[in-house]
Coordinates of C-alpha atoms in Angstrom, one line a residue:
X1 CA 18.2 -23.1 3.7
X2 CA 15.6 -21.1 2.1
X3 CA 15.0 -17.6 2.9
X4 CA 11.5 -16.2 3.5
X5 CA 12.5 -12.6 1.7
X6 CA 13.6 -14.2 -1.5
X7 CA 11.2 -13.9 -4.1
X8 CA 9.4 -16.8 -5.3
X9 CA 9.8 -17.5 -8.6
X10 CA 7.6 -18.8 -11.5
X11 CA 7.7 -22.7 -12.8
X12 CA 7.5 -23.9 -16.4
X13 CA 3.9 -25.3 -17.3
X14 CA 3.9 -29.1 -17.2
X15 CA 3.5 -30.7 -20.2
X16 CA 0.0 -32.4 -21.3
X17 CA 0.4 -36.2 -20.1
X18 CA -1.2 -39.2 -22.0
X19 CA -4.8 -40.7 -20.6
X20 CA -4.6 -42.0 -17.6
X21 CA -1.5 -41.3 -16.7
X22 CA -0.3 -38.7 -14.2
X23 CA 1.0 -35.4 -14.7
X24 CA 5.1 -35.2 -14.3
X25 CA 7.0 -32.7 -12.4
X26 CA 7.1 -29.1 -13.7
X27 CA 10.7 -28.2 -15.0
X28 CA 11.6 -24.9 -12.9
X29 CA 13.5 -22.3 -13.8
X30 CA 14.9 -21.7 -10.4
X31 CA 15.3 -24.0 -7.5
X32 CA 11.8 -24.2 -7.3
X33 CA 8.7 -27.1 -8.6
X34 CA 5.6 -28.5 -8.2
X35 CA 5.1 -31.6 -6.0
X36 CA 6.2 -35.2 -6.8
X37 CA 3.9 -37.0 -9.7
X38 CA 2.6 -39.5 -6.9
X39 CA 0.9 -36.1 -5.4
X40 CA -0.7 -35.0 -8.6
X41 CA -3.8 -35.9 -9.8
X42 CA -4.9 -37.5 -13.2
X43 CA -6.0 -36.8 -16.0
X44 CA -9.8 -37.0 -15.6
X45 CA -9.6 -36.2 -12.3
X46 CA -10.5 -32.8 -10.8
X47 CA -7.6 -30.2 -10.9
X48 CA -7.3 -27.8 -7.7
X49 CA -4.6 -25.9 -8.3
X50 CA -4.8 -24.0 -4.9
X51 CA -3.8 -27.9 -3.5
X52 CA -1.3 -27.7 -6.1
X53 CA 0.0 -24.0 -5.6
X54 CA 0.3 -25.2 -1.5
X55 CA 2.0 -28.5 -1.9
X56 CA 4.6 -26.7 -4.3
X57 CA 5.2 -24.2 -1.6
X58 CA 5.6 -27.0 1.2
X59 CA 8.2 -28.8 -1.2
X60 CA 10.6 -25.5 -1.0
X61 CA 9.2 -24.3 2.5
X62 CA 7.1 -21.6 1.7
X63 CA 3.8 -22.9 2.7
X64 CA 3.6 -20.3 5.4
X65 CA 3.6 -17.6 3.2
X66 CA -0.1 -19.5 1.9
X67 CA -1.9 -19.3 4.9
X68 CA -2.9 -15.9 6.7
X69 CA -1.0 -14.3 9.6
X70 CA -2.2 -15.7 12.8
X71 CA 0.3 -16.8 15.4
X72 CA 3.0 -13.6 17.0
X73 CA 1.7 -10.6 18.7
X74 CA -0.2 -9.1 15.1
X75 CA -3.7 -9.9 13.5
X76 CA -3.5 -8.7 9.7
X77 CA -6.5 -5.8 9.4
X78 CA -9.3 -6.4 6.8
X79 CA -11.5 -3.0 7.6
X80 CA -10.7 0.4 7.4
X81 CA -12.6 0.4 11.0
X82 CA -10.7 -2.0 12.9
X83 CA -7.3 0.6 12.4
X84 CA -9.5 3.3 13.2
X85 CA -10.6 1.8 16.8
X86 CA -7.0 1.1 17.1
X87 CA -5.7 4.2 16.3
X88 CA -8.2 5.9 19.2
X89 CA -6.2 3.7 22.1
X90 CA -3.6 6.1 21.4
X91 CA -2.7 9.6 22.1
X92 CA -4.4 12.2 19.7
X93 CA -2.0 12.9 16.6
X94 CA -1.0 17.2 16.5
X95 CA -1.5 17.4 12.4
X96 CA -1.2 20.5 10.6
X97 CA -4.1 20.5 8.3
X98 CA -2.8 22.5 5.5
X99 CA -5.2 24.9 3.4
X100 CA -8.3 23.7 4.6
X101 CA -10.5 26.3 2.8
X102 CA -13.6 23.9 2.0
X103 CA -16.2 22.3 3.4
X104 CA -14.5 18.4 3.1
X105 CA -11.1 19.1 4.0
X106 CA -12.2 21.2 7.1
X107 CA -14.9 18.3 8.1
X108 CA -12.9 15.7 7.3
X109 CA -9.9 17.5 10.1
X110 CA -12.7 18.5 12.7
X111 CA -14.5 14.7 12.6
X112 CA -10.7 13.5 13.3
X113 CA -10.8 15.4 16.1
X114 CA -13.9 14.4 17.8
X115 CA -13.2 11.2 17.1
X116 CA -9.8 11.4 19.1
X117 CA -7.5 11.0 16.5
X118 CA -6.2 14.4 15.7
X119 CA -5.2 17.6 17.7
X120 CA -5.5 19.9 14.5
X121 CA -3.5 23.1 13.7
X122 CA -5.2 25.1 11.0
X123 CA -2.7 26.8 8.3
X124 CA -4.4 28.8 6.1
X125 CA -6.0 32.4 5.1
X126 CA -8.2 32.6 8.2
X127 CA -11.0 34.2 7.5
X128 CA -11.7 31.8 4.5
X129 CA -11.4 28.8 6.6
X130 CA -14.3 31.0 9.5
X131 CA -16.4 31.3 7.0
X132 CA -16.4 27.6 5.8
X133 CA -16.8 27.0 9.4
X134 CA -19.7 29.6 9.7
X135 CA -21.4 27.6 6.7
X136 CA -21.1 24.4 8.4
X137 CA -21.5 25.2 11.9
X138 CA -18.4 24.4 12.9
X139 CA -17.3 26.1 16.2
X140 CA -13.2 26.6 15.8
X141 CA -12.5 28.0 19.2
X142 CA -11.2 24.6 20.2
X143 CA -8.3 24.7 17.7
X144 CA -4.9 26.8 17.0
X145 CA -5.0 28.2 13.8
X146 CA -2.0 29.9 11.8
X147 CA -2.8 32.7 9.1
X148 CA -1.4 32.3 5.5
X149 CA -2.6 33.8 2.7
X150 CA -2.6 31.3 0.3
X151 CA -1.7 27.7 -0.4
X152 CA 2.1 27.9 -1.2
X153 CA 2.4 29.8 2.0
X154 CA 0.5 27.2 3.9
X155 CA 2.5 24.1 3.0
X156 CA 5.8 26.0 3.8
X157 CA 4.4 27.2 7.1
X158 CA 3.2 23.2 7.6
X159 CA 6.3 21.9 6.8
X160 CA 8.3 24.2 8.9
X161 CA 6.4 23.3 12.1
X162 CA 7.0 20.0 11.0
X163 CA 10.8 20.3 11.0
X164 CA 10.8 22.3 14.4
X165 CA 8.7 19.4 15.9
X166 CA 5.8 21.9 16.3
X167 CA 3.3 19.0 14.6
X168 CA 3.8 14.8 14.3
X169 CA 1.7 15.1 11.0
X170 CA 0.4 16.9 8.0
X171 CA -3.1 16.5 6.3
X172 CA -3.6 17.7 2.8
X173 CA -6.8 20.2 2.8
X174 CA -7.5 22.1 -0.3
X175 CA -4.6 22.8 -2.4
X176 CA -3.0 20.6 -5.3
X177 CA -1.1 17.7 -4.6
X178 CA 1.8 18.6 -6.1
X179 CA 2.0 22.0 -4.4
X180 CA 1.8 20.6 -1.2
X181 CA 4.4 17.8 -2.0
X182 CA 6.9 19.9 -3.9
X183 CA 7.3 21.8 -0.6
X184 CA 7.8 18.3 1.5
X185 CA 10.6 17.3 -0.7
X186 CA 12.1 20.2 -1.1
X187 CA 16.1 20.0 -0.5
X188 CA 16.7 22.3 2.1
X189 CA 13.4 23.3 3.5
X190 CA 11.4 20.3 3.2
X191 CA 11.0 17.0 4.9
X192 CA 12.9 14.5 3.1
X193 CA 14.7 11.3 4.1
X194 CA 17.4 9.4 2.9
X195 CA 14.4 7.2 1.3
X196 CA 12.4 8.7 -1.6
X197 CA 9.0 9.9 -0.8
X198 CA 5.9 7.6 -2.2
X199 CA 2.5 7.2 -1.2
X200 CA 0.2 4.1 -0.6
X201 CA -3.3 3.6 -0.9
X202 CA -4.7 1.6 2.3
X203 CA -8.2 -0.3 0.5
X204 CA -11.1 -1.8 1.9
X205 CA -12.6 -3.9 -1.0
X206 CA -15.7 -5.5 -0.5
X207 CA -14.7 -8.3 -2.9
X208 CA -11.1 -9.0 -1.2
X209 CA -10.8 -10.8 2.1
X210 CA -8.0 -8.1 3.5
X211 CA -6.7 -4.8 2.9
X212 CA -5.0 -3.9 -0.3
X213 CA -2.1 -1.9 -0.7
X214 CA -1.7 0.3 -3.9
X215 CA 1.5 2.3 -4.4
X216 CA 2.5 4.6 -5.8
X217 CA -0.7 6.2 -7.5
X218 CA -0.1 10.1 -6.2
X219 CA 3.3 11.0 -6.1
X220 CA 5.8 9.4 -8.3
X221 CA 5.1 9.9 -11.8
X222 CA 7.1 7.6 -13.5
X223 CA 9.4 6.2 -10.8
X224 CA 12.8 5.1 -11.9
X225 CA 13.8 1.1 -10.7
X226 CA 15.6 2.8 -8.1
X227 CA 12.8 4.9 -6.9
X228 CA 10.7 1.6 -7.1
X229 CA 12.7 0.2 -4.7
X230 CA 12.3 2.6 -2.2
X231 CA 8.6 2.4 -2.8
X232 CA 8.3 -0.9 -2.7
X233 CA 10.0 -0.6 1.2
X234 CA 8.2 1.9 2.1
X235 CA 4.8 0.0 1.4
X236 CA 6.0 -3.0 2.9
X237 CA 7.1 -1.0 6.1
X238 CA 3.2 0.6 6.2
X239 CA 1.6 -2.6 5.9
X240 CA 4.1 -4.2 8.4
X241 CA 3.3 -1.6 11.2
X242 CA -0.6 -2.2 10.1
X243 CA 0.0 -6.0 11.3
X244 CA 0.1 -7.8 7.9
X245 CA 3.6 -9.8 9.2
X246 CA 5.2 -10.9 5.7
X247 CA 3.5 -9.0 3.5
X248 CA 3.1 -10.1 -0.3
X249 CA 4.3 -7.9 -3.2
X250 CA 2.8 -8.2 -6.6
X251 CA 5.2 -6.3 -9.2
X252 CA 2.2 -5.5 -12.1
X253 CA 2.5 -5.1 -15.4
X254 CA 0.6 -6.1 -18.4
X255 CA 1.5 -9.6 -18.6
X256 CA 3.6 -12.2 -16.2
X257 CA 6.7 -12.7 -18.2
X258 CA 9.7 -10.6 -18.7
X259 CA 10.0 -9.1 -22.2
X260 CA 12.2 -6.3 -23.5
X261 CA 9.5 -4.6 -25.1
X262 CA 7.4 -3.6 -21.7
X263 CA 9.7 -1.9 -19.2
X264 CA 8.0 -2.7 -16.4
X265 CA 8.1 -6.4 -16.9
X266 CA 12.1 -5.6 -16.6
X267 CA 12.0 -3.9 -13.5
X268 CA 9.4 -6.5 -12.2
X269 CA 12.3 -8.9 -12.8
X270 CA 14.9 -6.6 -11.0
X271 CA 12.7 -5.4 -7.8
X272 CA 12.7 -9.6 -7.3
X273 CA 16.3 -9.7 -7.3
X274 CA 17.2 -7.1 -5.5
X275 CA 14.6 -8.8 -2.6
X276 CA 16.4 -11.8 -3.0
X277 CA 19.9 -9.7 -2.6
X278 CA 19.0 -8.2 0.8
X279 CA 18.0 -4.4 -1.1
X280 CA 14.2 -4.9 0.2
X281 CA 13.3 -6.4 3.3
X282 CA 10.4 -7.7 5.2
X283 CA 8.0 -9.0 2.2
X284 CA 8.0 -11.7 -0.5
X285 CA 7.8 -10.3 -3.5
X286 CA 6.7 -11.8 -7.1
X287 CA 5.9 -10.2 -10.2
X288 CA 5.5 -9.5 -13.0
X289 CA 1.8 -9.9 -12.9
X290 CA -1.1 -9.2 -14.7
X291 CA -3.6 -7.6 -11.9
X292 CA -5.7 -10.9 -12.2
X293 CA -3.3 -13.0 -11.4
X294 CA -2.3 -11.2 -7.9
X295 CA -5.6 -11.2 -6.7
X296 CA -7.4 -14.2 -8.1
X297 CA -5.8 -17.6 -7.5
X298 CA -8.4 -19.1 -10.3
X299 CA -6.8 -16.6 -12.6
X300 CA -3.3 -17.6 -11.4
X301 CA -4.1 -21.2 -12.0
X302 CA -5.4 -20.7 -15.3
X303 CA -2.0 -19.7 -16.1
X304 CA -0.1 -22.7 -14.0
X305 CA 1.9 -19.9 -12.1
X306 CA 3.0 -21.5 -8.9
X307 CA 4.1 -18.3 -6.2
X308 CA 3.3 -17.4 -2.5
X309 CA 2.0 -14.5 -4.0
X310 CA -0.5 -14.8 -7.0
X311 CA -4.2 -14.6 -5.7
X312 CA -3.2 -13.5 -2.3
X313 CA -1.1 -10.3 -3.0
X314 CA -1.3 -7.4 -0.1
X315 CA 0.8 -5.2 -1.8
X316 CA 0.0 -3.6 -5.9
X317 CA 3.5 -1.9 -7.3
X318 CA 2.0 -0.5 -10.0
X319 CA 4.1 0.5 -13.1
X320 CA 3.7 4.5 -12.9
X321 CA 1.1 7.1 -11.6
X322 CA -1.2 6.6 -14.4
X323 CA -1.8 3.2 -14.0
X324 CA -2.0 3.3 -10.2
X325 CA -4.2 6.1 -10.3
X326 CA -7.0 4.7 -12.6
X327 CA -7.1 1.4 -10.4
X328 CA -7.6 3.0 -7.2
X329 CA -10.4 5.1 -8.6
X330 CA -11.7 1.8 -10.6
X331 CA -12.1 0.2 -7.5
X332 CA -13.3 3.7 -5.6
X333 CA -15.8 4.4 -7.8
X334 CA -16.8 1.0 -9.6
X335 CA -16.6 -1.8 -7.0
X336 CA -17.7 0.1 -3.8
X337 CA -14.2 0.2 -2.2
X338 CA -13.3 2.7 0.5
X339 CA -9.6 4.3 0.2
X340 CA -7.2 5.8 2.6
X341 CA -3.9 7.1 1.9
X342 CA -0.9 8.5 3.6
X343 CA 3.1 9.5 2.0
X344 CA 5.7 7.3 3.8
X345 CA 9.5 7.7 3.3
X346 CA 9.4 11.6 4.8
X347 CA 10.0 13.0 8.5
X348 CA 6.2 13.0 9.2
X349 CA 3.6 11.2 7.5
X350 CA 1.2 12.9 5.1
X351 CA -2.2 12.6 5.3
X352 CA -2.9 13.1 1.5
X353 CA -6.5 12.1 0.0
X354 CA -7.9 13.6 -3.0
X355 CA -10.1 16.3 -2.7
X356 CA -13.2 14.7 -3.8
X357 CA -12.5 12.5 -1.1
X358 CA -15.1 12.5 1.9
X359 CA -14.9 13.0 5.6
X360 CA -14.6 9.0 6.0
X361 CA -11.7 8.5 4.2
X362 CA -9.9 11.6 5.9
X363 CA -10.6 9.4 9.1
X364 CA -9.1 6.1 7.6
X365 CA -6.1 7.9 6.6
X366 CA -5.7 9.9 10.0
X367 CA -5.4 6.6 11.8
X368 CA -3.3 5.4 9.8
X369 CA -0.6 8.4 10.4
X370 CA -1.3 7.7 14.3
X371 CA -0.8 3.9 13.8
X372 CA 2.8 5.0 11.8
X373 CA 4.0 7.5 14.1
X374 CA 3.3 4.9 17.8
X375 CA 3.8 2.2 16.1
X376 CA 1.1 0.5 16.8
X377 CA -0.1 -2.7 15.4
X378 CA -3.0 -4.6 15.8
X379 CA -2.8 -7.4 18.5
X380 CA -4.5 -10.6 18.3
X381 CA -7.2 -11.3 20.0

C-alpha cells in the first residue's frame, strides 16, 4: 500500500528501441516505472510525456498527486488577491509594526488597516514616525503607538508584547532584517519554538498557473539538513493553511542527480527520505532538481524524469539564502511577479518584506499572517 507522503522517486531512462518497435519498460530504481510497453507509443509516433509522466503515476497510485486540488472543503489559491479577500472575512489582525520610520513601511501598515486586515501598534521613536505621517498625510490618531528610540529597542519592545499576548503579529518596518530577527529568536527573550524559524515567499507569477512557494531566501543563511527539514515543514504547513491540500516540494539544486561533489544534491536525497520515514508530513516531496525541471514539465521530459512533482512543484527548497534570494528577486524584478512573505516556525508570524518592497506586497503578506493565525483556508466554491 503506497503512501501519499513518500517521495516519488526518479526512473532510469528507457533505452532507445529499434524502428518500429515499441519502447520497453523503464528499469526503476525504486518500486516505481513507467507504464506497460502496450501503453507506449512508437517510435515515429508523437511522444507526450505529460501522458507518460500520468500513466506512470496511475501504475504506483499517484496519479492524484497530477491533477489539481479540487474535491474537500479547500480550492488551492493562484492570486495574491483571492487570500487577501479571504483574509478581510476575518477579524482584523493586532500587529506590532516595528520601526516604521519611512514612508513604505508606514503606508504599507496604515493601507492594511483600512483595508481591515490589521489593527496596528506603532513601536518606534515617535516623533520620526509623525513626521513621516505629516509628509504623507497620514492621520495617526486612530492607532496606539509605543515610543522607542531606535530599532534594537523597537524589536525587543515588539517581541515582548508578543510574548505577553499584547499583539497576534509582527510586521517588519524600517530596520534590518537581521536586527529584527536576532531579537525573535533570541533564547530567552524571543519568540522561538521547538521548530527553527524560516521564512517563505508566497508568489504570484504571471507565467505559473498557481502560487509558488520559495523558502528559505531571508533568514537562514546556509541551513544545516536539519534546519532544512524544519523548513521544509514549515512551508508545507503555510501552503497547507493557504488551501493547496498535498502540496509538492521541489528539493533544487544544480542538477537532478545525487553526487558527492554538490552538497545540496545530498541533502535533496536525505529531505526525501526522511519524508518517506514520517520526519516531514503533509507534502510529496522530490528533488534534487534543476529549477526547470520543477516548474516546466517540457523540461522534465526532456530529461525522462518521471515524479508527481517535476513541472508542477508548489514548493522551491532552495539550497541556501543566496540562491533563494536572487530567484525571488529574478522573478520580482524580471518576470513581473508580485511577492509576499511571512516567518513561520515562531510564536507569531512575521510579516517580513524587504524594504524596497511596496504597499501591495505589505498587504499580500498581512493576509497571509491573518490566514495563519484563524486558520483560514480557502473554501471551494
Amino acid at each position: 500500500m503506497h503512501n501519499l507522503q513518500r517521495p516519488v522517486r526518479r526512473v532510469v531512462p528507457p533505452g532507445l528501441p529499434g524502428p518500429g518497435k515499441p519502447r520497453t519498460r523503464a528499469r526503476c530504481t525504486d518500486l516505481y516505472a513507467l507504464p506497460p510497453p502496450e501503453r507506449m507509443p512508437t517510435i515515429g509516433q508523437p511522444c507526450p510525456w505529460s501522458v507518460i509522466l500520468v500513466e506512470a503515476a496511475r501504475e504506483i497510485g499517484h496519479a492524484e498527486a497530477l491533477e489539481p486540488s479540487t474535491s474537500g472543503s479547500c480550492v488551492e489559491p493562484r492570486h495574491l488577491q483571492q487570500l487577501i479577500d479571504r483574509a478581510r472575512e476575518c477579524r482584523p489582525l493586532r500587529t506590532a509594526v516595528v520601526h516604521p520610520t519611512d514612508e513604505v513601511s508606514l503606508l504599507g501598515a496604515i493601507e492594511a488597516a483600512r483595508q481591515g486586515l490589521i489593527s496596528p501598534v506603532l513601536v518606534g521613536p515617535g516623533e520620526r514616525i509623525r513626521e513621516v505621517a505629516r509628509a504623507a498625510q497620514i492621520d495617526l490618531s486612530p492607532y496606539t503607538l509605543v515610543a522607542a528610540e531606535h530599532g534594537s529597542l523597537s524589536a525587543a519592545r515588539a517581541i515582548a508584547m508578543a510574548r505577553a499576548g499584547q499583539v497576534e503579529a509582527l510586521m517588519k518596518g524600517a530596520l534590518h532584517t537581521d536586527e529584527l530577527m536576532h531579537a525573535a529568536v533570541d533564547p530567552e527573550h524571543g519568540l522561538r519554538t521547538p521548530r527553527r524559524a524560516s521564512h517563505v515567499f508566497v508568489i504570484e507569477s504571471p507565467r505559473y498557473p498557481r502560487l509558488l512557494f520559495i523558502t528559505d531566501a531571508a533568514v537562514n543563511i546556509y541551513p544545516t539538513l536539519e534546519d532544512k527539514r524544519d523548513i521544509v515543514q514549515n512551508a508545507i504547513d503555510l501552503a497547507r493553511t493557504l488551501g493547496v491540500r498535498t502540496p509538492r516540494v521541489a528539493i533544487l539544486s544544480a542538477l537532478e542527480l545525487v553526487t558527492s561533489r554538490i552538497k545540496s544534491t545530498i541533502e535533496a536525497a536525505a529531505l526525501c527520505k526522511m519524508a518517506d520515514r514520517g520526519q516531514i508530513e503533509g507534502g510529496v516531496l522530490d528533488g534534487p532538481f534543476g529549477f526547470d525541471n520543477a516548474v516546466s514539465s517540457e523540461a522534465a521530459a526532456t530529461k525522462h524524469i518521471a515524479s508527481a512533482v517535476a513541472g508542477r512543484a508548489d514548493i522551491f527548497v532552495v539550497p541556501d539564502i543566496e540562491a533563494g534570494n536572487m530567484l525571488a528577486k529574478q522573478l520580482e524584478y524580471l518576470s513581473g511577479a508580485r511577492l509576499a512573505g511571512v516567518v513561520m516556525g515562531t510564536r507569531v508570524p512575521i510579516v517580513l518584506t524587504s524594504r524596497a518592497d511596496d504597499a501591495a506586497a505589505r498587504l499580500a503578506s498581512c493576509a497571509i499572517a491573518i490566514l495563519v493565525v484563524r486558520r483560514q483556508p480557502l473554501e471551494a466554491a
